[in-house]
Coordinates of C-alpha atoms in Angstrom, one line a residue:
X1 CA 63.9 127.7 25.7
X2 CA 61.9 130.6 27.2
X3 CA 58.9 128.3 27.7
X4 CA 61.0 125.8 29.5
X5 CA 62.4 128.5 31.8
X6 CA 58.9 129.8 32.6
X7 CA 57.8 126.2 33.3
X8 CA 60.7 125.5 35.6
X9 CA 60.5 128.9 37.5
X10 CA 57.2 128.1 39.4
X11 CA 58.6 124.7 40.4
X12 CA 61.8 126.4 41.8
X13 CA 59.7 128.9 43.7
X14 CA 57.5 126.1 45.0
X15 CA 60.6 124.4 46.2
X16 CA 61.8 127.5 48.0
X17 CA 58.4 127.9 49.7
X18 CA 58.2 124.3 50.6
X19 CA 61.5 124.5 52.5
X20 CA 59.9 126.7 55.2
X21 CA 56.5 124.9 55.4
X22 CA 57.4 123.4 58.8
X23 CA 58.5 126.7 60.3
X24 CA 55.6 128.4 62.1
X25 CA 55.2 132.1 61.1
X26 CA 54.3 134.3 64.2
X27 CA 53.0 137.8 64.4
X28 CA 52.2 140.2 67.3
X29 CA 48.6 139.0 67.2
X30 CA 49.4 135.3 67.1
X31 CA 52.6 135.1 69.1
X32 CA 51.3 134.2 72.6
X33 CA 48.3 132.1 71.5
X34 CA 50.3 130.0 69.1
X35 CA 53.1 129.4 71.5
X36 CA 50.6 128.3 74.2
X37 CA 49.6 125.5 71.8
X38 CA 53.2 124.2 71.6
X39 CA 55.2 122.5 74.3
X40 CA 58.7 123.6 73.3
X41 CA 59.4 126.2 70.6
X42 CA 62.6 127.7 69.2
X43 CA 61.8 131.2 67.9
X44 CA 64.0 133.0 65.4
X45 CA 63.6 136.8 65.4
X46 CA 64.8 138.1 62.0
X47 CA 64.8 140.9 59.5
X48 CA 64.3 140.0 55.8
X49 CA 67.3 142.1 54.7
X50 CA 69.7 140.5 57.2
X51 CA 72.4 138.4 55.4
X52 CA 73.0 136.1 58.5
X53 CA 69.2 135.5 58.6
X54 CA 69.2 134.5 54.9
X55 CA 72.0 132.0 55.5
X56 CA 70.3 130.5 58.6
X57 CA 66.8 130.1 57.0
X58 CA 67.5 127.0 54.9
X59 CA 69.2 125.3 57.8
X60 CA 66.4 126.3 60.2
X61 CA 63.8 124.9 57.8
X62 CA 65.7 121.7 57.5
X63 CA 65.9 121.4 61.2
X64 CA 62.2 122.0 61.6
X65 CA 61.6 119.1 59.2
X66 CA 64.0 116.8 61.0
X67 CA 62.2 117.5 64.3
X68 CA 58.8 116.4 63.1
X69 CA 57.5 113.6 65.3
X70 CA 60.1 114.2 68.0
X71 CA 59.1 113.3 71.6
X72 CA 58.7 115.6 73.4
X73 CA 57.6 117.8 70.5
X74 CA 59.8 120.7 69.4
X75 CA 58.5 123.4 67.1
X76 CA 60.5 126.0 65.2
X77 CA 59.0 129.4 64.6
X78 CA 60.0 132.8 63.2
X79 CA 59.0 136.4 63.7
X80 CA 59.6 139.2 61.2
X81 CA 60.8 142.1 63.4
X82 CA 60.4 144.7 60.6
X83 CA 56.7 144.0 59.9
X84 CA 54.0 142.2 61.8
X85 CA 56.2 141.2 64.7
X86 CA 57.7 144.6 65.7
X87 CA 56.0 144.8 69.2
X88 CA 57.0 141.2 70.1
X89 CA 60.6 141.9 69.1
X90 CA 60.7 145.0 71.2
X91 CA 59.1 143.1 74.1
X92 CA 62.0 140.6 74.1
X93 CA 64.7 143.3 73.6
X94 CA 65.8 142.0 70.2
X95 CA 68.5 144.3 68.9
X96 CA 70.4 142.1 66.5
X97 CA 69.5 139.6 63.8
X98 CA 69.0 136.7 63.9
X99 CA 68.2 136.4 67.6
X100 CA 67.0 133.0 68.8
X101 CA 65.2 132.2 72.0
X102 CA 63.7 129.0 73.5
X103 CA 60.1 129.0 74.9
X104 CA 58.1 126.6 77.0
X105 CA 54.5 127.3 75.9
X106 CA 54.5 131.2 75.8
X107 CA 57.1 131.7 78.5
X108 CA 60.7 132.4 77.5
X109 CA 63.1 129.9 79.1
X110 CA 66.5 130.9 77.7
X111 CA 68.5 132.3 74.9
X112 CA 69.6 129.9 72.2
X113 CA 73.4 129.5 72.2
X114 CA 73.7 126.5 70.0
X115 CA 74.9 125.7 66.4
X116 CA 73.5 127.4 63.3
X117 CA 73.4 124.3 61.1
X118 CA 70.5 121.9 60.9
X119 CA 72.0 118.8 62.6
X120 CA 73.4 121.0 65.3
X121 CA 70.1 122.8 65.9
X122 CA 68.3 119.5 66.1
X123 CA 70.8 118.0 68.6
X124 CA 70.9 121.1 70.7
X125 CA 67.1 121.4 70.9
X126 CA 66.7 117.8 71.8
X127 CA 69.1 118.3 74.6
X128 CA 67.2 121.3 75.9
X129 CA 63.7 119.6 76.3
X130 CA 62.6 116.9 78.6
X131 CA 64.9 115.2 81.1
X132 CA 68.6 115.3 80.6
X133 CA 68.7 111.5 80.5
X134 CA 66.0 109.5 78.7
X135 CA 64.4 106.7 80.8
X136 CA 64.5 103.5 78.8
X137 CA 61.4 101.7 79.9
X138 CA 61.4 98.7 77.6
X139 CA 63.7 96.5 75.5
X140 CA 62.4 98.2 72.4
X141 CA 63.2 101.7 73.8
X142 CA 66.7 100.4 74.8
X143 CA 67.3 99.0 71.3
X144 CA 66.1 102.2 69.6
X145 CA 68.4 104.3 71.8
X146 CA 71.4 102.3 70.7
X147 CA 70.6 102.4 67.0
X148 CA 71.2 106.1 66.7
X149 CA 74.0 107.6 64.6
X150 CA 75.2 109.5 67.7
X151 CA 77.3 108.3 70.7
X152 CA 75.0 107.2 73.6
X153 CA 75.8 106.8 77.3
X154 CA 73.5 104.5 79.2
X155 CA 73.3 104.0 83.0
X156 CA 72.2 100.5 84.2
X157 CA 71.1 100.8 87.8
X158 CA 69.2 98.3 89.9
X159 CA 68.5 101.2 92.3
X160 CA 67.6 104.6 90.8
X161 CA 68.9 106.4 93.9
X162 CA 72.2 104.7 94.2
X163 CA 75.3 107.0 94.5
X164 CA 76.4 106.1 91.0
X165 CA 73.0 106.7 89.6
X166 CA 72.9 110.1 91.3
X167 CA 76.3 111.0 89.9
X168 CA 75.2 109.9 86.4
X169 CA 72.1 112.1 86.5
X170 CA 74.3 115.1 87.6
X171 CA 76.7 114.6 84.7
X172 CA 73.8 114.1 82.3
X173 CA 72.5 117.6 83.2
X174 CA 75.9 119.1 82.8
X175 CA 76.6 117.6 79.4
X176 CA 73.1 117.4 78.0
X177 CA 73.9 119.8 75.2
X178 CA 76.6 117.6 73.7
X179 CA 75.9 114.0 74.8
X180 CA 72.8 111.7 74.6
X181 CA 72.1 110.0 77.9
X182 CA 69.8 107.2 78.7
X183 CA 69.2 105.2 81.9
X184 CA 67.2 102.1 83.0
X185 CA 66.3 100.1 86.0
X186 CA 64.0 97.7 84.2
X187 CA 64.7 94.1 85.1
X188 CA 63.9 92.8 81.6
X189 CA 66.7 95.0 80.2
X190 CA 69.2 94.4 83.1
X191 CA 68.8 90.7 82.7
X192 CA 69.8 90.9 79.0
X193 CA 72.9 93.0 79.4
X194 CA 76.2 91.9 81.1
X195 CA 76.6 95.3 82.8
X196 CA 74.7 96.1 85.9
X197 CA 75.1 99.1 88.3
X198 CA 77.5 100.8 85.9
X199 CA 77.6 103.1 82.9
X200 CA 78.4 102.1 79.3
X201 CA 79.4 104.4 76.4
X202 CA 78.3 103.1 73.0
X203 CA 79.8 104.2 69.7
X204 CA 77.3 104.4 66.8
X205 CA 77.6 101.7 64.2
X206 CA 78.7 104.4 61.8
X207 CA 81.9 105.1 63.7
X208 CA 82.8 101.6 64.9
X209 CA 86.1 100.1 63.8
X210 CA 88.4 97.2 64.6
X211 CA 91.0 99.4 66.4
X212 CA 88.9 100.4 69.4
X213 CA 86.0 98.9 71.4
X214 CA 82.5 99.7 70.2
X215 CA 81.4 100.0 73.8
X216 CA 83.3 101.1 76.9
X217 CA 82.3 100.1 80.5
X218 CA 82.8 102.5 83.3
X219 CA 84.9 101.2 86.1
X220 CA 85.4 104.2 88.2
X221 CA 84.1 105.5 91.5
X222 CA 80.7 107.0 92.4
X223 CA 82.1 110.5 92.1
X224 CA 80.6 113.0 89.7
X225 CA 84.1 114.1 88.5
X226 CA 85.1 110.6 87.6
X227 CA 81.9 110.0 85.6
X228 CA 82.3 113.3 83.8
X229 CA 86.0 112.5 83.0
X230 CA 85.0 109.0 81.7
X231 CA 82.4 110.5 79.2
X232 CA 84.7 113.4 78.1
X233 CA 87.8 111.1 77.6
X234 CA 86.0 108.5 75.5
X235 CA 83.3 110.5 73.7
X236 CA 85.2 111.1 70.5
X237 CA 87.2 108.0 70.4
X238 CA 90.8 107.8 69.1
X239 CA 90.0 110.1 66.2
X240 CA 86.9 112.2 66.6
X241 CA 84.8 113.8 63.8
X242 CA 85.6 117.5 64.2
X243 CA 82.9 119.9 62.9
X244 CA 82.5 123.7 63.1
X245 CA 80.1 123.1 66.0
X246 CA 82.4 121.0 68.2
X247 CA 85.8 122.3 67.1
X248 CA 86.4 123.9 70.4
X249 CA 86.2 120.5 72.2
X250 CA 89.5 119.4 70.6
X251 CA 92.6 120.7 72.5
X252 CA 96.2 120.8 71.7
X253 CA 98.4 118.9 71.0
X254 CA 96.1 118.1 68.1
X255 CA 96.5 116.2 64.9
X256 CA 93.8 116.8 62.3
X257 CA 93.4 114.9 59.0
X258 CA 91.4 117.1 56.5
X259 CA 89.7 115.4 53.6
X260 CA 86.2 114.9 52.1
X261 CA 84.5 113.9 55.4
X262 CA 80.8 113.3 54.7
X263 CA 78.9 110.7 56.7
X264 CA 75.7 111.5 54.8
X265 CA 76.7 111.0 51.2
X266 CA 79.9 108.9 51.6
X267 CA 80.2 107.1 54.9
X268 CA 82.2 104.3 53.5
X269 CA 84.8 106.6 51.9
X270 CA 84.9 108.7 55.0
X271 CA 85.7 105.7 57.2
X272 CA 88.2 104.4 54.7
X273 CA 90.6 107.2 55.6
X274 CA 89.5 107.6 59.2
X275 CA 90.3 103.9 59.9
X276 CA 93.8 104.5 58.6
X277 CA 94.2 107.5 60.8
X278 CA 93.1 105.5 63.8
X279 CA 95.4 102.5 63.0
X280 CA 98.4 104.8 63.5
X281 CA 96.9 107.2 66.1
X282 CA 96.3 104.4 68.6
X283 CA 100.1 104.2 69.2
X284 CA 100.4 107.9 70.0
X285 CA 98.2 108.5 73.0
X286 CA 99.9 111.7 74.0
X287 CA 98.2 113.5 71.0
X288 CA 94.5 114.2 70.3
X289 CA 93.4 113.2 66.8
X290 CA 90.5 114.2 64.6
X291 CA 89.2 114.1 61.1
X292 CA 87.5 117.1 59.5
X293 CA 86.0 118.3 56.3
X294 CA 88.6 120.2 54.3
X295 CA 85.7 122.4 52.8
X296 CA 84.5 123.4 56.3
X297 CA 88.0 124.2 57.6
X298 CA 89.7 125.8 54.5
X299 CA 90.6 128.7 56.7
X300 CA 92.6 126.4 58.9
X301 CA 94.4 124.9 55.9
X302 CA 95.2 128.5 54.8
X303 CA 96.8 129.1 58.1
X304 CA 99.2 126.3 57.3
X305 CA 99.9 127.5 53.8
X306 CA 97.6 125.0 52.2
X307 CA 95.6 127.0 49.7
X308 CA 93.8 124.2 48.0
X309 CA 94.1 120.4 48.0
X310 CA 93.0 118.6 44.9
X311 CA 93.9 115.1 46.3
X312 CA 91.3 112.9 47.9
X313 CA 94.0 111.8 50.4
X314 CA 94.0 113.5 53.8
X315 CA 96.0 116.6 54.5
X316 CA 97.5 116.3 58.0
X317 CA 98.2 119.4 60.1
X318 CA 99.3 119.6 63.7
X319 CA 99.4 122.1 66.5
X320 CA 101.6 121.0 69.4
X321 CA 101.3 121.9 73.1
X322 CA 103.1 125.2 72.4
X323 CA 100.7 125.9 69.5
X324 CA 103.5 125.5 67.0
X325 CA 102.3 124.3 63.5
X326 CA 103.5 121.2 61.6
X327 CA 102.5 119.9 58.2
X328 CA 102.8 116.4 56.8
X329 CA 104.5 117.2 53.5
X330 CA 104.5 113.8 52.0
X331 CA 101.4 112.2 50.3
X332 CA 99.4 110.5 53.0
X333 CA 99.8 106.8 53.6
X334 CA 99.9 104.8 56.8
X335 CA 103.6 104.6 56.5
X336 CA 104.2 108.4 55.9
X337 CA 101.8 109.3 58.6
X338 CA 103.5 107.0 61.2
X339 CA 107.0 108.3 60.2
X340 CA 105.7 111.9 60.5
X341 CA 104.3 111.3 64.0
X342 CA 107.5 109.6 65.2
X343 CA 109.5 112.7 63.9
X344 CA 107.1 115.0 65.7
X345 CA 107.4 113.0 68.9
X346 CA 111.2 113.2 68.7
X347 CA 111.2 116.9 68.1
X348 CA 112.9 116.4 64.7
X349 CA 110.5 118.5 62.6
X350 CA 110.8 122.2 61.6
X351 CA 107.6 124.1 62.6
X352 CA 105.7 125.8 59.8
X353 CA 105.7 129.6 60.1
X354 CA 103.3 131.6 58.1
X355 CA 105.3 134.7 57.1
X356 CA 105.8 137.4 54.6
X357 CA 109.3 137.7 53.2
X358 CA 111.8 139.6 55.4
X359 CA 111.9 143.2 54.1
X360 CA 115.0 144.0 52.0
X361 CA 115.3 147.3 53.8
X362 CA 113.9 148.1 57.3
X363 CA 115.4 151.5 57.8
X364 CA 112.2 153.5 58.3
X365 CA 111.2 155.1 61.6
X366 CA 108.4 152.5 61.8
X367 CA 109.9 149.0 61.5
X368 CA 108.1 146.2 59.7
X369 CA 107.9 142.9 61.5
X370 CA 107.1 139.6 59.8
X371 CA 106.9 136.2 61.5
X372 CA 110.5 135.3 60.3
X373 CA 112.1 138.4 61.7
X374 CA 109.8 139.0 64.8
X375 CA 112.5 138.1 67.3
X376 CA 115.0 140.4 65.7
X377 CA 112.7 143.3 65.2
X378 CA 110.8 143.1 68.5
X379 CA 112.2 140.6 71.1
X380 CA 115.9 141.2 70.7
X381 CA 116.0 144.9 69.7
X382 CA 117.1 146.0 73.1
X383 CA 114.5 148.8 73.2
X384 CA 111.0 149.4 74.6
X385 CA 108.6 148.6 71.8
X386 CA 105.1 149.6 70.7
X387 CA 103.8 147.2 68.1
X388 CA 100.7 147.4 66.0
X389 CA 99.1 144.3 64.6
X390 CA 96.9 145.3 61.6
X391 CA 95.0 144.1 58.7
X392 CA 95.4 145.7 55.3
X393 CA 91.7 146.0 54.7
X394 CA 90.9 147.4 58.2
X395 CA 89.6 151.0 58.1
X396 CA 90.7 151.9 61.6
X397 CA 94.2 150.6 60.7
X398 CA 94.3 152.8 57.6
X399 CA 93.3 155.8 59.8
X400 CA 96.0 155.0 62.3
X401 CA 98.8 154.6 59.7
X402 CA 99.8 158.3 59.3
X403 CA 99.6 158.7 63.1
X404 CA 102.0 155.8 63.5
X405 CA 104.3 157.2 60.9
X406 CA 104.4 160.6 62.7
X407 CA 105.0 158.8 66.1
X408 CA 107.9 156.9 64.6
X409 CA 109.4 160.2 63.3
X410 CA 108.9 162.0 66.7
X411 CA 110.6 159.1 68.6
X412 CA 113.3 158.4 66.0
X413 CA 116.1 159.4 68.4
X414 CA 114.7 157.7 71.5
X415 CA 115.4 154.3 73.0
X416 CA 112.0 153.2 71.7
X417 CA 111.0 151.1 68.6
X418 CA 107.7 151.6 66.8
X419 CA 106.8 148.5 64.9
X420 CA 103.9 147.3 62.7
X421 CA 102.9 143.7 61.6
X422 CA 100.3 142.5 59.1
X423 CA 98.6 139.9 61.3
X424 CA 96.6 138.4 58.4
X425 CA 99.8 137.4 56.5
X426 CA 102.0 136.4 59.4
X427 CA 101.7 134.1 62.4
X428 CA 101.4 136.1 65.6
X429 CA 103.7 134.6 68.3
X430 CA 102.6 134.0 71.9
X431 CA 102.0 135.6 74.3
X432 CA 100.5 138.2 71.9
X433 CA 96.8 137.7 71.2
X434 CA 95.0 139.4 68.3
X435 CA 91.3 139.2 68.0
X436 CA 90.5 142.4 66.2
X437 CA 92.3 145.2 64.3
X438 CA 94.2 147.1 65.1
X439 CA 95.6 145.5 68.2
X440 CA 98.5 147.3 69.9
X441 CA 101.0 146.1 72.6
X442 CA 103.7 147.8 74.7
X443 CA 106.7 145.5 75.3
X444 CA 109.3 147.0 77.8
X445 CA 112.9 146.1 76.8
X446 CA 113.4 144.2 80.1
X447 CA 110.1 142.4 80.0
X448 CA 109.5 141.2 76.4
X449 CA 107.9 138.0 77.6
X450 CA 105.1 140.1 79.3
X451 CA 103.8 142.6 76.8
X452 CA 100.9 144.8 77.9
X453 CA 97.9 145.5 75.6
X454 CA 97.7 149.2 74.8
X455 CA 94.2 150.4 75.5
X456 CA 94.8 154.2 75.3
X457 CA 93.8 156.8 72.8
X458 CA 95.0 156.8 69.2
X459 CA 96.0 160.4 68.7
X460 CA 99.7 161.3 68.5
X461 CA 99.5 163.1 71.9
X462 CA 98.0 160.0 73.5
X463 CA 100.8 157.7 72.3
X464 CA 103.6 160.2 73.3
X465 CA 102.1 160.6 76.8
X466 CA 101.8 156.8 77.2
X467 CA 105.3 156.0 76.0
X468 CA 106.9 158.9 78.0
X469 CA 105.2 157.6 81.2
X470 CA 105.9 153.8 80.6
X471 CA 109.4 154.0 79.1
X472 CA 112.0 152.1 81.0
X473 CA 114.4 155.1 80.9
X474 CA 113.1 158.6 80.7
X475 CA 112.9 159.9 77.1
X476 CA 115.5 162.4 75.9
X477 CA 113.0 164.7 74.3
X478 CA 110.0 164.4 76.7
X479 CA 109.4 164.3 80.5
X480 CA 107.4 161.6 82.2
X481 CA 104.2 163.6 81.5
X482 CA 104.9 163.7 77.8
X483 CA 105.9 167.4 77.6
X484 CA 108.9 168.3 75.3
X485 CA 112.1 169.0 77.2
X486 CA 114.1 170.3 74.3
X487 CA 113.2 172.2 71.1
X488 CA 112.4 170.0 68.1
X489 CA 114.9 170.2 65.3
X490 CA 112.2 171.5 62.8
X491 CA 111.7 174.5 65.1
X492 CA 115.4 175.6 65.1

């Protein structure tokens, strides 16, 4: 057994090394000279101990391999900021890892703001080099462009300087990071297509289905805004493939079907369910639809109370225009999905609310809010309210806890409520926004729909001064400057 392990180990190490063979290693001495030899280079500035760098490296290496032979050429390189690349990293003001920058020869062109997974890196970099729209100069080039696994938008123009062609080029520059554009004025191509002086959006064969056209012809005006809207409206089709890289493109009201979406290993199985989603979705145009990998979006499933799904069938979750959440509780089928959407449309469904149980007793000086009692404890309490949204694991929140308890005790007899809520275990209602912990809001009793984010200090005196000044009615025990106006009971 030991001999087998010793035999396998070098092979594994060889595999690890081979993964990065297509990534150029740069040092202070070679940085400028090597980059000068390459047209376009994405450079990763990293530190060997950095966890984010370790996670990015295999994706980065995979992207480098995928870009071999690309025209125009794109090289991926890396610089170790802790060893032989210290001076270079200082020169480019690298102060966090990994930092990625795009170079033309040895001149930095821009920071890299794209995805961190191999396909996304490839797509982003291809969009950054060369013209925004690829000129299709032959029938072979035209055919190759359409055979891609990505959506393609092609402009067919008899005159390259026509108003529509100009609008097309403007839109291609604006959307180049997300969309593949091509254009042609070649007579041999124009003679073989039925569309001239217009734009056509082509769906890749991988995503074609019998419920929507595989190509869509633009029939709008010469305006840039109309062309832009045409591409944006039709790009994802009836049910787009939602990934971590493009998730922000899908807006509410949004219906997402989560299952084993994998167009690399199981395109047929992926489309089996997607086609059933589309079959129903086409009759509900007021909603946006998407399919997504449940493994990539487990955090979203958790937000809807779905901890783990063993079934191969889609899990359907919805956020409506008000950001309310709804869950298809029945096992997925075309029939249950359609019935669910009809009930959603009719307003007949109960929204899902992620909430801890309502506390059996809430008599403390600091009240506990959960999603199910938020209105009672905060909105309808008839008092000015200071509310803290916290996370149990947050160090700053733990430090604030005794201060908040003392504040609740000090203001126990005032027309003010001090409230806390675990924002990791409960849905936070609008208009409150929580992006870090702790987050605090002041909600005046006569303006509960317009809470104000508290940005002041976090000592007891800071809170008292703020509340004394902001209180709707002057406090009984403090003046507007936060000074006590009567002896405290513990001093009598």
